[in-house]
mmCIF file of C-alpha atoms and ligand atoms in Angstrom:
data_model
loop_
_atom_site.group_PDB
_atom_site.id
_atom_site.type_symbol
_atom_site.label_atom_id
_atom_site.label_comp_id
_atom_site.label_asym_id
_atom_site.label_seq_id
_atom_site.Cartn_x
_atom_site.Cartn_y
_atom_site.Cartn_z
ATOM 1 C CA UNK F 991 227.777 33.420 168.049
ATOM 2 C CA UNK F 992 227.139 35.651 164.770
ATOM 3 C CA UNK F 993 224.388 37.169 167.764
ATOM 4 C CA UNK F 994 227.046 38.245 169.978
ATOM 5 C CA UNK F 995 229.195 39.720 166.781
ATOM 6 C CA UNK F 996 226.068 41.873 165.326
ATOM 7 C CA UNK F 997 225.267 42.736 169.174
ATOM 8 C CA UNK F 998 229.474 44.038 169.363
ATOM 9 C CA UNK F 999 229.212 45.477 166.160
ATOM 10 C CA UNK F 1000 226.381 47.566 167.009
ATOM 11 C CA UNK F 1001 227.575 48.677 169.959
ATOM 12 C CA UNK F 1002 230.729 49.803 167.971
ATOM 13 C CA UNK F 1003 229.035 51.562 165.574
ATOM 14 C CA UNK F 1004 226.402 53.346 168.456
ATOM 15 C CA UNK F 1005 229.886 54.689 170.419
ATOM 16 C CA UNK F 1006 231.858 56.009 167.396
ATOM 17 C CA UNK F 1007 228.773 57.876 165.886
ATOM 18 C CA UNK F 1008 228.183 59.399 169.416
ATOM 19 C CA UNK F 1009 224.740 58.156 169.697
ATOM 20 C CA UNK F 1010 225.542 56.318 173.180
ATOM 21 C CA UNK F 1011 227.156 59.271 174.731
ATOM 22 C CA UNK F 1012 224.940 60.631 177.891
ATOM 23 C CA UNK F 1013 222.674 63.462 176.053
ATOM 24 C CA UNK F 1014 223.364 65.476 179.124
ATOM 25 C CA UNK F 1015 227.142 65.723 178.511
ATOM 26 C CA UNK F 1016 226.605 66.364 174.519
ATOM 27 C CA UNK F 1017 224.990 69.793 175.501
ATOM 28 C CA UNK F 1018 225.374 73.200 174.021
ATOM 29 C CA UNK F 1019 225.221 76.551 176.374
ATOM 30 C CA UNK F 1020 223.933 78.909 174.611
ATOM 31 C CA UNK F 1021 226.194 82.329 174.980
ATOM 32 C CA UNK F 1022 223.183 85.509 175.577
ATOM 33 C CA UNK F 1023 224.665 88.782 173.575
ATOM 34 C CA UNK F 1024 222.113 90.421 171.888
ATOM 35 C CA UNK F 1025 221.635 90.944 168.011
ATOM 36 C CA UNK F 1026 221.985 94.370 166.643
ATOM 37 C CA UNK F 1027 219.331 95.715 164.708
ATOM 38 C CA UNK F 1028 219.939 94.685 161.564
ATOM 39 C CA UNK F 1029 222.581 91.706 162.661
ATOM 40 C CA UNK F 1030 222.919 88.826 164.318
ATOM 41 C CA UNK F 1031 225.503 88.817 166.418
ATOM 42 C CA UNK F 1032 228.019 85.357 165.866
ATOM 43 C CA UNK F 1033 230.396 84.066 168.341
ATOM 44 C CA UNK F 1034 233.427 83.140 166.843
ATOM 45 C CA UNK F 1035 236.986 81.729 167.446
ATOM 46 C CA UNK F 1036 239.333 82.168 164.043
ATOM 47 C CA UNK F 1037 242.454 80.844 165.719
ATOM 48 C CA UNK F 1038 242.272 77.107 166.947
ATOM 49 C CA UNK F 1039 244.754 74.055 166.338
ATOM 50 C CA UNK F 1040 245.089 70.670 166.611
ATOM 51 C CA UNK F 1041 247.175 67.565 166.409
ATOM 52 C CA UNK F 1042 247.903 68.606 162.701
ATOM 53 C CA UNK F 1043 250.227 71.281 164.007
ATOM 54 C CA UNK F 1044 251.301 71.649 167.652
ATOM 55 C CA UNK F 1045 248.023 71.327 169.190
ATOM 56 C CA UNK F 1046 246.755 68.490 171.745
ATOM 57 C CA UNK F 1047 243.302 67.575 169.998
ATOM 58 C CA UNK F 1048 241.835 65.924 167.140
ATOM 59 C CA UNK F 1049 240.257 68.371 164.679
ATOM 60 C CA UNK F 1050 236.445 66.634 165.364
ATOM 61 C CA UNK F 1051 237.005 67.660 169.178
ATOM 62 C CA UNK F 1052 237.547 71.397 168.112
ATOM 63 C CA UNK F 1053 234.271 71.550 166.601
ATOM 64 C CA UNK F 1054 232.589 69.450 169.419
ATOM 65 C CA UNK F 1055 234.090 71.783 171.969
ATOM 66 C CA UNK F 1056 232.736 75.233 169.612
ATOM 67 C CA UNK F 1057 229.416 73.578 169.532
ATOM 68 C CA UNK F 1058 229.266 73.042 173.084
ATOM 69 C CA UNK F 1059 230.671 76.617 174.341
ATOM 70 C CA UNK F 1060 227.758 78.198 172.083
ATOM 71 C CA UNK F 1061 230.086 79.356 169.275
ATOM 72 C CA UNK F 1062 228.631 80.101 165.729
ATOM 73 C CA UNK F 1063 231.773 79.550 163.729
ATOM 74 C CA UNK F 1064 235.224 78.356 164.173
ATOM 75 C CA UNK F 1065 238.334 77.871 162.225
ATOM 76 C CA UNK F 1066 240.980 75.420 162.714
ATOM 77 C CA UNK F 1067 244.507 77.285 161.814
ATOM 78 C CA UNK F 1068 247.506 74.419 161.963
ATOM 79 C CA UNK F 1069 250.472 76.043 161.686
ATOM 80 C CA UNK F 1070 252.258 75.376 158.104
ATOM 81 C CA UNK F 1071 255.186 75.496 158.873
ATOM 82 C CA UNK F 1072 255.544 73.725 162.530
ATOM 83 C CA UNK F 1073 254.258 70.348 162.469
ATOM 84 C CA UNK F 1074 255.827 68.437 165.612
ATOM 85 C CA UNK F 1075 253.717 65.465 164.833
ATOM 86 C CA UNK F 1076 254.364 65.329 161.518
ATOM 87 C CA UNK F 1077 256.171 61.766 161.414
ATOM 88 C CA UNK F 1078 252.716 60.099 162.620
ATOM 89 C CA UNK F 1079 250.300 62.037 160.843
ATOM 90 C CA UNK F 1080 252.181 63.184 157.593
ATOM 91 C CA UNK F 1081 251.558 66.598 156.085
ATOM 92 C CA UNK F 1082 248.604 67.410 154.973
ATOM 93 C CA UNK F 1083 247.935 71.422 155.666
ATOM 94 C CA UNK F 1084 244.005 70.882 154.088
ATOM 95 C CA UNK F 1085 243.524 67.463 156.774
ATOM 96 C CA UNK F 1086 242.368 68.707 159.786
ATOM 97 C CA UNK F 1087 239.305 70.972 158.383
ATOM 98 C CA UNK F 1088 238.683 68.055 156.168
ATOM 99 C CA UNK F 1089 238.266 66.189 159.285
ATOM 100 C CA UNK F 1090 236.565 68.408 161.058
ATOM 101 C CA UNK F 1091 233.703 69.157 158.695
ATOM 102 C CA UNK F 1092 231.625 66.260 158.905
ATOM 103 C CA UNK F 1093 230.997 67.051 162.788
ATOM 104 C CA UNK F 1094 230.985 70.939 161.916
ATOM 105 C CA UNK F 1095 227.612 70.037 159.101
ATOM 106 C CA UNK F 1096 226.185 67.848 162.007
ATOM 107 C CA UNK F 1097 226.453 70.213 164.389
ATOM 108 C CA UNK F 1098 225.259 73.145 162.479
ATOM 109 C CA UNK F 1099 228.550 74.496 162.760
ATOM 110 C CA UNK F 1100 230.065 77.347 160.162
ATOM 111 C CA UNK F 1101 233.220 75.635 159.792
ATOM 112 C CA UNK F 1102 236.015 78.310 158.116
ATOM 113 C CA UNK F 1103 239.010 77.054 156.176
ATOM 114 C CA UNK F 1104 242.489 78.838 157.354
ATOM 115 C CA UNK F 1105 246.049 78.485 158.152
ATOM 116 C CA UNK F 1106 248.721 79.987 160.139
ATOM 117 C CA UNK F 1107 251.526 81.332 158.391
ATOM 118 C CA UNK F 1108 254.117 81.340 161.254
ATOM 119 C CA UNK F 1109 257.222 83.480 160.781
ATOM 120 C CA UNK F 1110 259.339 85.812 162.843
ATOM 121 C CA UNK F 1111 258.929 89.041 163.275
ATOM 122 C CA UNK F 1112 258.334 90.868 160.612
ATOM 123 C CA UNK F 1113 256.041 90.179 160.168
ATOM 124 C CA UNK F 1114 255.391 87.898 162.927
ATOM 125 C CA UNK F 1115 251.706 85.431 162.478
ATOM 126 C CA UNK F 1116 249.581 86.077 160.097
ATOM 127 C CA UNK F 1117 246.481 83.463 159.830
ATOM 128 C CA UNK F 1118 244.581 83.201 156.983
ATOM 129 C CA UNK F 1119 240.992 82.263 156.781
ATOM 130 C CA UNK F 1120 238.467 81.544 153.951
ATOM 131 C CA UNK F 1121 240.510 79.865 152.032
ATOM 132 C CA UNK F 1122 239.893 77.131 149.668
ATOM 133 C CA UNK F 1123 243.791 75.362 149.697
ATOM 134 C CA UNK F 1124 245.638 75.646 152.245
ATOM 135 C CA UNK F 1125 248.590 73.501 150.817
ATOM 136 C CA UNK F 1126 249.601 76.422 148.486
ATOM 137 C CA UNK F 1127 250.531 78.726 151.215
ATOM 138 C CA UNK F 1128 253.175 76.243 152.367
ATOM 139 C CA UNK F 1129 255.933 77.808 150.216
ATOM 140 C CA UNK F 1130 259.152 79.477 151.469
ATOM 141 C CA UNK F 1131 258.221 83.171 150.932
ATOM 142 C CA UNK F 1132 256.468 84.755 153.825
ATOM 143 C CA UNK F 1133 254.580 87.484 150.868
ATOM 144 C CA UNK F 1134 254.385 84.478 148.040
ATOM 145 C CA UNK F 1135 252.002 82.525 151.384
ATOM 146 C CA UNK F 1136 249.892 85.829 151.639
ATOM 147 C CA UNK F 1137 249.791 85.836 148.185
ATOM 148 C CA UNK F 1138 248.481 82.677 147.855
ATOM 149 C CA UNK F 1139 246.059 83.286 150.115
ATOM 150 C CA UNK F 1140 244.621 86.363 149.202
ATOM 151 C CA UNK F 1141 244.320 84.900 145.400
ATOM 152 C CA UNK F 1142 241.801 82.419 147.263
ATOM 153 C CA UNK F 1143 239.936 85.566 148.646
ATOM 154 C CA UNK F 1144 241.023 84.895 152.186
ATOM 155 C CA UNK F 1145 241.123 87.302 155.212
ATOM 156 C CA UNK F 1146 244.012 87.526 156.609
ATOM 157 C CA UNK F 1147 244.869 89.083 160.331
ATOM 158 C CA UNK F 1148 247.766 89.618 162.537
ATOM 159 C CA UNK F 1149 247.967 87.303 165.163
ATOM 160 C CA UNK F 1150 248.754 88.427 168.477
ATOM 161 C CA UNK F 1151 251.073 91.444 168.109
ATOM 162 C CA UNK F 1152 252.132 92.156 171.687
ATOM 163 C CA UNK F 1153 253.176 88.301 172.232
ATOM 164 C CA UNK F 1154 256.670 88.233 174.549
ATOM 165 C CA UNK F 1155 258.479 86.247 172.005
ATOM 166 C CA UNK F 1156 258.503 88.436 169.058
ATOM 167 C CA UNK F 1157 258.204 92.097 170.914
ATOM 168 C CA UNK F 1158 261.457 94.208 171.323
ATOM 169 C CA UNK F 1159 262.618 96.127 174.486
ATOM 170 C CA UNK F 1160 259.284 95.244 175.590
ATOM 171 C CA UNK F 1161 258.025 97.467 172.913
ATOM 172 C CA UNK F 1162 255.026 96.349 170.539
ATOM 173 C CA UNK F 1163 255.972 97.406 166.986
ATOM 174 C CA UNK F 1164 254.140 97.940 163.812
ATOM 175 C CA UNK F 1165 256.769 96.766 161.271
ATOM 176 C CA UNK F 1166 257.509 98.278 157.420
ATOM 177 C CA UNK F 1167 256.272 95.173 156.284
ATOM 178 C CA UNK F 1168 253.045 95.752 158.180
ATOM 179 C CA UNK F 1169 252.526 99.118 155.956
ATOM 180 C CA UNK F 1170 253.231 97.146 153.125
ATOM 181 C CA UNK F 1171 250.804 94.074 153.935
ATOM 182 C CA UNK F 1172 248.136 97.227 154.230
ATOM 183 C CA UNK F 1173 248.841 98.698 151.265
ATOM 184 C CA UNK F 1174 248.377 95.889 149.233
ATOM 185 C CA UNK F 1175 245.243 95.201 150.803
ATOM 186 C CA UNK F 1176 246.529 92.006 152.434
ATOM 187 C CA UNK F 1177 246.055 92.974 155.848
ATOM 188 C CA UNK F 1178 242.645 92.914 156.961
ATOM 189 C CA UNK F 1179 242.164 92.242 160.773
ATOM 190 C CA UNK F 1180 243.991 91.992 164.099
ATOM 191 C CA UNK F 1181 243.939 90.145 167.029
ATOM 192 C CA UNK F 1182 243.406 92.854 169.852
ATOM 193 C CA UNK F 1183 243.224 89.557 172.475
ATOM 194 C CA UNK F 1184 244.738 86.509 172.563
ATOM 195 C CA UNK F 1185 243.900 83.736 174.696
ATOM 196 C CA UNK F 1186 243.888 86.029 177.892
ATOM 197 C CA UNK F 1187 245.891 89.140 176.789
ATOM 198 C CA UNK F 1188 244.832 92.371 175.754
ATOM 199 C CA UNK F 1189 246.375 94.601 173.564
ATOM 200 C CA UNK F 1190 245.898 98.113 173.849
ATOM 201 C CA UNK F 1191 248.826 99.173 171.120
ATOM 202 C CA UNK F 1192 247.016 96.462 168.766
ATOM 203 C CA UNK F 1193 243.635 98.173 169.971
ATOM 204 C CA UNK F 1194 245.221 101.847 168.552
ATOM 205 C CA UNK F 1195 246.594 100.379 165.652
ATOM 206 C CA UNK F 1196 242.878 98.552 164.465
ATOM 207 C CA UNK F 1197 241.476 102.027 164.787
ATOM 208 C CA UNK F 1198 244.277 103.863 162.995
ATOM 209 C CA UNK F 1199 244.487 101.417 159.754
ATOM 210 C CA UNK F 1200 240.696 100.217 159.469
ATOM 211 C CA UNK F 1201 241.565 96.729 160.706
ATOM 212 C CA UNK F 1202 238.803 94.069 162.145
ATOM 213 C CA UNK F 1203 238.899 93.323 165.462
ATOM 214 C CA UNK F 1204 239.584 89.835 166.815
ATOM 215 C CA UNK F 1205 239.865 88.728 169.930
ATOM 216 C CA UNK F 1206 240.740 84.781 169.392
ATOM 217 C CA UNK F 1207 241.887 81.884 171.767
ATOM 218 C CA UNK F 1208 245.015 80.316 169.710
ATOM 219 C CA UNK F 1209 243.640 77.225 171.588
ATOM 220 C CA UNK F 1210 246.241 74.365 172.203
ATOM 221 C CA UNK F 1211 245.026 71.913 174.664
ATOM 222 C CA UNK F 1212 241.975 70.705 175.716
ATOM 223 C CA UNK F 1213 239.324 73.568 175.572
ATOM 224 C CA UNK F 1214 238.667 72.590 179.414
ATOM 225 C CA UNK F 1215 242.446 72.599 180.875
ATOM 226 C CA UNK F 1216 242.671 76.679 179.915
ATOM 227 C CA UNK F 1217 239.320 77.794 180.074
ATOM 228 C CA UNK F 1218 236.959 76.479 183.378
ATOM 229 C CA UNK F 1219 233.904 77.080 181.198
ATOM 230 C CA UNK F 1220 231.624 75.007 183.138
ATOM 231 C CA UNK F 1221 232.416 77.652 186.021
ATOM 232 C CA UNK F 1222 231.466 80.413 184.007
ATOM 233 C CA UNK F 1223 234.879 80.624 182.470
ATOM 234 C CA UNK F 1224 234.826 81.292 178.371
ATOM 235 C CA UNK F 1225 237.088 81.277 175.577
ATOM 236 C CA UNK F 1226 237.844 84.734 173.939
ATOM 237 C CA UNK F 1227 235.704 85.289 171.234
ATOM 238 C CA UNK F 1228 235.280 87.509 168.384
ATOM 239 C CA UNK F 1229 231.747 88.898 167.928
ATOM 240 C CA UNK F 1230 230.968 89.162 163.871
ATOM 241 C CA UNK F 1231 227.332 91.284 163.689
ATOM 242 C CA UNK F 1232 226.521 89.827 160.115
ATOM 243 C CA UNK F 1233 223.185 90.021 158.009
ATOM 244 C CA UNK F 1234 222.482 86.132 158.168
ATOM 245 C CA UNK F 1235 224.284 82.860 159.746
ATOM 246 C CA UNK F 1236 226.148 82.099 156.579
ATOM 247 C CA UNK F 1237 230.199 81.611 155.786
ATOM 248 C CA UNK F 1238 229.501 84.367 152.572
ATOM 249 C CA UNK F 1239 227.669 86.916 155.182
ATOM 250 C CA UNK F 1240 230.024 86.164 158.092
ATOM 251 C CA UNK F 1241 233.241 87.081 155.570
ATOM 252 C CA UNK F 1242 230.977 90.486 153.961
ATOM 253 C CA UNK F 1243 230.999 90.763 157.381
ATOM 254 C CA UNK F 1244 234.537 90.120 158.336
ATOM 255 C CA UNK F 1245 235.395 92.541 155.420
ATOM 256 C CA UNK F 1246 233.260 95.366 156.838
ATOM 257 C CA UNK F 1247 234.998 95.429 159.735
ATOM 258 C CA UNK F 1248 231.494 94.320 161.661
ATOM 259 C CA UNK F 1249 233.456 93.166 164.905
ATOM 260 C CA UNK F 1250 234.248 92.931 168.342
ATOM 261 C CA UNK F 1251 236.348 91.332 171.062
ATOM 262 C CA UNK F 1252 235.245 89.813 174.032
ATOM 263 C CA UNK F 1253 237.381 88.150 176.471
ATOM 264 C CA UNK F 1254 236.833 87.382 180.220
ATOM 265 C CA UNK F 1255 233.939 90.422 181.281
ATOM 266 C CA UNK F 1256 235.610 92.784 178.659
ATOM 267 C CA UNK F 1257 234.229 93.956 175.323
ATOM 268 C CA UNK F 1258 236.444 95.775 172.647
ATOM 269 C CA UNK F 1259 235.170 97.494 169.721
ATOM 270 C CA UNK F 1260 233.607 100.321 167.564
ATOM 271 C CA UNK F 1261 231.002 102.592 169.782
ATOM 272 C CA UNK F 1262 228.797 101.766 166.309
ATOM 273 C CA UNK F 1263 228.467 97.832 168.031
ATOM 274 C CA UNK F 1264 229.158 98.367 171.313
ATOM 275 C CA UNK F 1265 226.073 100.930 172.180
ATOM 276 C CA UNK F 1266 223.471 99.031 170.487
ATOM 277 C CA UNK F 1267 224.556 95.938 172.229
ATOM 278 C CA UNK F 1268 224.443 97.358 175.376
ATOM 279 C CA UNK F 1269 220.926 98.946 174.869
ATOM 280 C CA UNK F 1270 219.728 95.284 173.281
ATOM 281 C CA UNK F 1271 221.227 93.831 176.710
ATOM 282 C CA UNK F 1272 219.343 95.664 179.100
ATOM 283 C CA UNK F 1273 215.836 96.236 180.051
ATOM 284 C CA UNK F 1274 214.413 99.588 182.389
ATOM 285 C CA UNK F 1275 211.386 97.629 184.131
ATOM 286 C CA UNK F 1276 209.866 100.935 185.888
ATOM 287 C CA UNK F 1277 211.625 103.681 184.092
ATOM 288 C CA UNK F 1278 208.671 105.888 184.413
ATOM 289 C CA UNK F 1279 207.502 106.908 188.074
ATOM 290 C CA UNK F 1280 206.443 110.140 190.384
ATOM 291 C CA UNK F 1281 208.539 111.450 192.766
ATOM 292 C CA UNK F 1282 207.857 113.045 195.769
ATOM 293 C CA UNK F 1283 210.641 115.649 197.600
ATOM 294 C CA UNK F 1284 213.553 113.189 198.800
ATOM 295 C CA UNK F 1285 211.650 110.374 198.405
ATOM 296 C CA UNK F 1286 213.754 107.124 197.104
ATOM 297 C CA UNK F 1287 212.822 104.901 194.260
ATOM 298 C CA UNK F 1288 214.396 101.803 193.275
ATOM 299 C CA UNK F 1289 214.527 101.317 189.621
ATOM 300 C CA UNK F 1290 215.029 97.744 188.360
ATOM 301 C CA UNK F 1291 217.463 96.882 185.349
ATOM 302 C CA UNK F 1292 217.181 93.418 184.000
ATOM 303 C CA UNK F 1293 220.689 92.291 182.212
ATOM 304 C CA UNK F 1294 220.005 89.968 179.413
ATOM 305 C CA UNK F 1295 223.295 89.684 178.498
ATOM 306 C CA UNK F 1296 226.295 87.187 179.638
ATOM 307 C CA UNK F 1297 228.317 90.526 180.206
ATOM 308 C CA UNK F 1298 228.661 91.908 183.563
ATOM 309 C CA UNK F 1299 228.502 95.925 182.809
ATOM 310 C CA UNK F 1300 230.298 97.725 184.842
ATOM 311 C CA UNK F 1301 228.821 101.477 185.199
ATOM 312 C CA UNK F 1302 230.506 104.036 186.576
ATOM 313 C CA UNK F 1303 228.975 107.668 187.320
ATOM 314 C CA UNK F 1304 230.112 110.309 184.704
ATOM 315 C CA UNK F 1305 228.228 113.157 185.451
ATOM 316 C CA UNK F 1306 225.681 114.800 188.322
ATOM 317 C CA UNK F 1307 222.013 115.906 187.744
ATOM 318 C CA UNK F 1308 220.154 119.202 189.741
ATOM 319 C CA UNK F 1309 216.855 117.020 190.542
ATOM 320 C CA UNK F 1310 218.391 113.361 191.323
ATOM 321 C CA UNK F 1311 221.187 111.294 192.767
ATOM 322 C CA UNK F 1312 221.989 108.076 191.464
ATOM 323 C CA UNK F 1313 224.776 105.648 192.397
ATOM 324 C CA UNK F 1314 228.444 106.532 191.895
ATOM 325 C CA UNK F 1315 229.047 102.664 190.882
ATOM 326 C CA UNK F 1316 226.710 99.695 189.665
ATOM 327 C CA UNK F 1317 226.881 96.377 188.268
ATOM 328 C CA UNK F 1318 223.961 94.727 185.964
ATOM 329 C CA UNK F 1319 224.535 91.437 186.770
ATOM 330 C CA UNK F 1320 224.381 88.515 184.278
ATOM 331 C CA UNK F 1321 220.928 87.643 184.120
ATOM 332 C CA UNK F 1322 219.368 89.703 186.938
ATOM 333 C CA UNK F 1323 217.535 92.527 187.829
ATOM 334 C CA UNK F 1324 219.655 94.973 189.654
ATOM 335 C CA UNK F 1325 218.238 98.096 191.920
ATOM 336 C CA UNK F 1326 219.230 101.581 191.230
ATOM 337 C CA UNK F 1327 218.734 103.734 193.458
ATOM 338 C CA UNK F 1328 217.327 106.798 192.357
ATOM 339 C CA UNK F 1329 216.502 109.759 195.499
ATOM 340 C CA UNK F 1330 215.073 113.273 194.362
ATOM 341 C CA UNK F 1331 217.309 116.157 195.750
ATOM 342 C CA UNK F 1332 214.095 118.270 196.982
ATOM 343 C CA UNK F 1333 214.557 121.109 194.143
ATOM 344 C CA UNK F 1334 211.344 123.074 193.147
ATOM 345 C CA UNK F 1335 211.264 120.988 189.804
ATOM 346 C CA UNK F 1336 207.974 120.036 188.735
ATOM 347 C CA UNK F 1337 205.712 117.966 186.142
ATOM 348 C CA UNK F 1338 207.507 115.130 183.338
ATOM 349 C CA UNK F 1339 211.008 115.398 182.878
ATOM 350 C CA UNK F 1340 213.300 112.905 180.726
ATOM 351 C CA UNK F 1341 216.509 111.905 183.050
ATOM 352 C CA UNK F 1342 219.224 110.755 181.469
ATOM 353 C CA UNK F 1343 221.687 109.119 184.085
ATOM 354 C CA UNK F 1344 225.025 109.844 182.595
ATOM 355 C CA UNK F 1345 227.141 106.807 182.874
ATOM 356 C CA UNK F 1346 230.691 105.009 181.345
ATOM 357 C CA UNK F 1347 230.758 101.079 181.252
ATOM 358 C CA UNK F 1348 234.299 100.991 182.411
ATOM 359 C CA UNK F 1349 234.750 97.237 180.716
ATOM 360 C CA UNK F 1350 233.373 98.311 177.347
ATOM 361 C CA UNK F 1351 236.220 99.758 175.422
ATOM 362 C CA UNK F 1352 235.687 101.771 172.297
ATOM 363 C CA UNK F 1353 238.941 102.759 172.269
ATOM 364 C CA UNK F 1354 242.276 101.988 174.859
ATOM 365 C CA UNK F 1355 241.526 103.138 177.842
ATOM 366 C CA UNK F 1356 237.733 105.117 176.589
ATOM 367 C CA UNK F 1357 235.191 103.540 178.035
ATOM 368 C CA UNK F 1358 231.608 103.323 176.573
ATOM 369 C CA UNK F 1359 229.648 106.419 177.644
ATOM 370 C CA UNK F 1360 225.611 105.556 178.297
ATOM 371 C CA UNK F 1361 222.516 106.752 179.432
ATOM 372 C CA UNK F 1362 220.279 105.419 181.866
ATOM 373 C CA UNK F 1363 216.730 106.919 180.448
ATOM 374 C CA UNK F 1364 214.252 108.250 183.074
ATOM 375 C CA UNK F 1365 210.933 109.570 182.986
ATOM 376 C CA UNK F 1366 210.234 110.890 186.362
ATOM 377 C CA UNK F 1367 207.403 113.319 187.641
ATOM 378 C CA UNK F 1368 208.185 115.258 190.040
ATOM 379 C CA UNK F 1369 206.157 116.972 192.925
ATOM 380 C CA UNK F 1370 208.033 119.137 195.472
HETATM 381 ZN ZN1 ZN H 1614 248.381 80.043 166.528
#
């Protein structure tokens, strides 16, 4: 008998520390965007909640699920003051990252203290991350919470600006308060996506007042019942290019304004990011090759990326055509087509294939503007 009870108790013990869950299922995907030079490039989702707000999921499941979708760093921000399960689990605004961190260590993990200060609008939500307390933001003043936060050293962003609830006459405002929160330096970021939406006035405004980038999920449920990510589906993320995989370089780097958005096949941010990371993506296999009258060549362009770029032709050359529209596949070589036009040119010449990536936004509605580099000799 005191067999069987070891036996049972072991068999506890192997389920609740996850050690007899199928390997296969406890996997992470790894999410290919290249480092910059001089970064690496984290994947990140600031804007999470759980069961100690109005979310569906136990704080240890966020960080499982991060893990899993190849995320660097996540934050868990319970609303303070909305807590529709407060009569079974109390309050306790510091709980869920408490909860959270053991699996976050394990996991290897950078697990990010914050809170969502939820009020109307102005000036709408504002989370807060890096702190060290959350409890002393719960306090009836909207600027004593951002206060309190920003005495712990915390970042602190807009949360999605052009959400239905709080615009007016379908209009996406930038309140008084919002000048204020800036120039008290207690405004430092902005979510340019939410969960699926983009922004573009939120996009103009990050640009205009210096703000960081975010592009965040505000996850409720189940990572799995809003984003199909074993179909190739993913959370928005925010992209931090820090110097190292630390919490103090991720928040130099937060600081610095070292971001961008990514959500669904788009990428928002600074041209600064967003050129390099294209160039780190992709690879010119035969960029160097003779070319005979109107003969055809087919160059090969391997995509390391997870993005699908989208180029579009923004410009003509005398010697060569090249396609009007191409895709570089996740993950693939793609052909380009490159035919000589039969000029008199002859000897080395550098080509550089003028192209935007129409789902690379540097700005709302600016594409990122590219070269495809050639080195072709020609003979007529
Ligand atoms: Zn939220």
């Amino acid at each position: 008998m005191k067999t069987v009870f070891a036996c049972l108790a072991l068999l506890g013990c192997a389920i609740l520390s996850g050690s007899a869950r199928d390997p296969v299922t406890r996997a992470r995907t790894p999410v290919h965007i290249p480092d910059l030079p001089g970064y690496v490039t984290l994947k990140c989702d600031f804007h999470t909640h759980t069961v100690f707000s109005d979310g569906l999921v136990w704080p240890t499941v966020r960080a499982e699920e991060a893990w899993r979708e190849g995320l660097d760093a996540l934050a868990i921000t319970d609303h303070l003051e909305y807590l529709p399960h407060k009569a079974d689990l109390g309050t306790n605004h510091n709980r869920a990252h408490d909860l959270a961190r053991t699996n976050a260590n394990d996991l290897d993990l950078l697990l990010v203290r914050g809170s969502e200060i939820t009020r109307k609008m102005p000036p709408g939500h504002l989370n807060a991350i890096f702190l060290t307390n959350s409890t002393l933001l719960a306090v009836s003043n909207w600027q004593d919470s951002v206060q309190a936060a920003v005495g712990q050293g915390a970042f602190v962003f807009w949360n999605h600006p052009g959400w239905e609830a709080q615009i007016t006459n379908n209009r996406v405002l930038w309140y008084p308060e919002h000048t204020a929160l800036l120039e008290q330096g207690q405004l430092h970021g902005i979510e340019v996506v939410n969960s699926r939406d983009y922004y573009p006035e939120a996009h103009r405004w990050a640009i205009e007042h210096k703000l960081a980038l975010f592009a965040n999920s505000d996850i409720h449920n189940p990572l799995n019942l809003d984003y199909h990510v074993h179909n190739g589906d993913h959370r928005p993320m925010t992209l931090v290019f820090a110097r190292k995989r630390t919490p103090e370089s991720l928040r130099e780097a937060l600081f610095a304004r070292r971001t961008a958005a990514y959500s669904g096949s788009r990428l928002v941010g600074d041209e600064a990011f967003l050129h390099p990371l294209f160039t780190q993506s992709i690879q010119i296999k035969n960029a160097r090759f003779p070319l005979k009258g109107r003969q055809r060549v087919f160059v090969q362009i391997l995509n390391n990326s997870d993005i699908p770029y989208e180029l579009e032709r923004a410009g003509e050359l005398d010697t060569v055509t090249f396609p009007k529209e191409l895709t570089l596949a996740p993950g693939k070589y793609v052909l380009l087509e490159v035919k000589g036009k039969g000029t008199k040119t002859k000897g080395k010449k550098s080509l550089a294939l003028p192209y935007k990536v129409a789902n690379l936004l540097i700005a709302p509605e600016t594409p990122l503007a590219i070269t495809l580099d050639l080195e072709v000799t020609f003979t007529p």
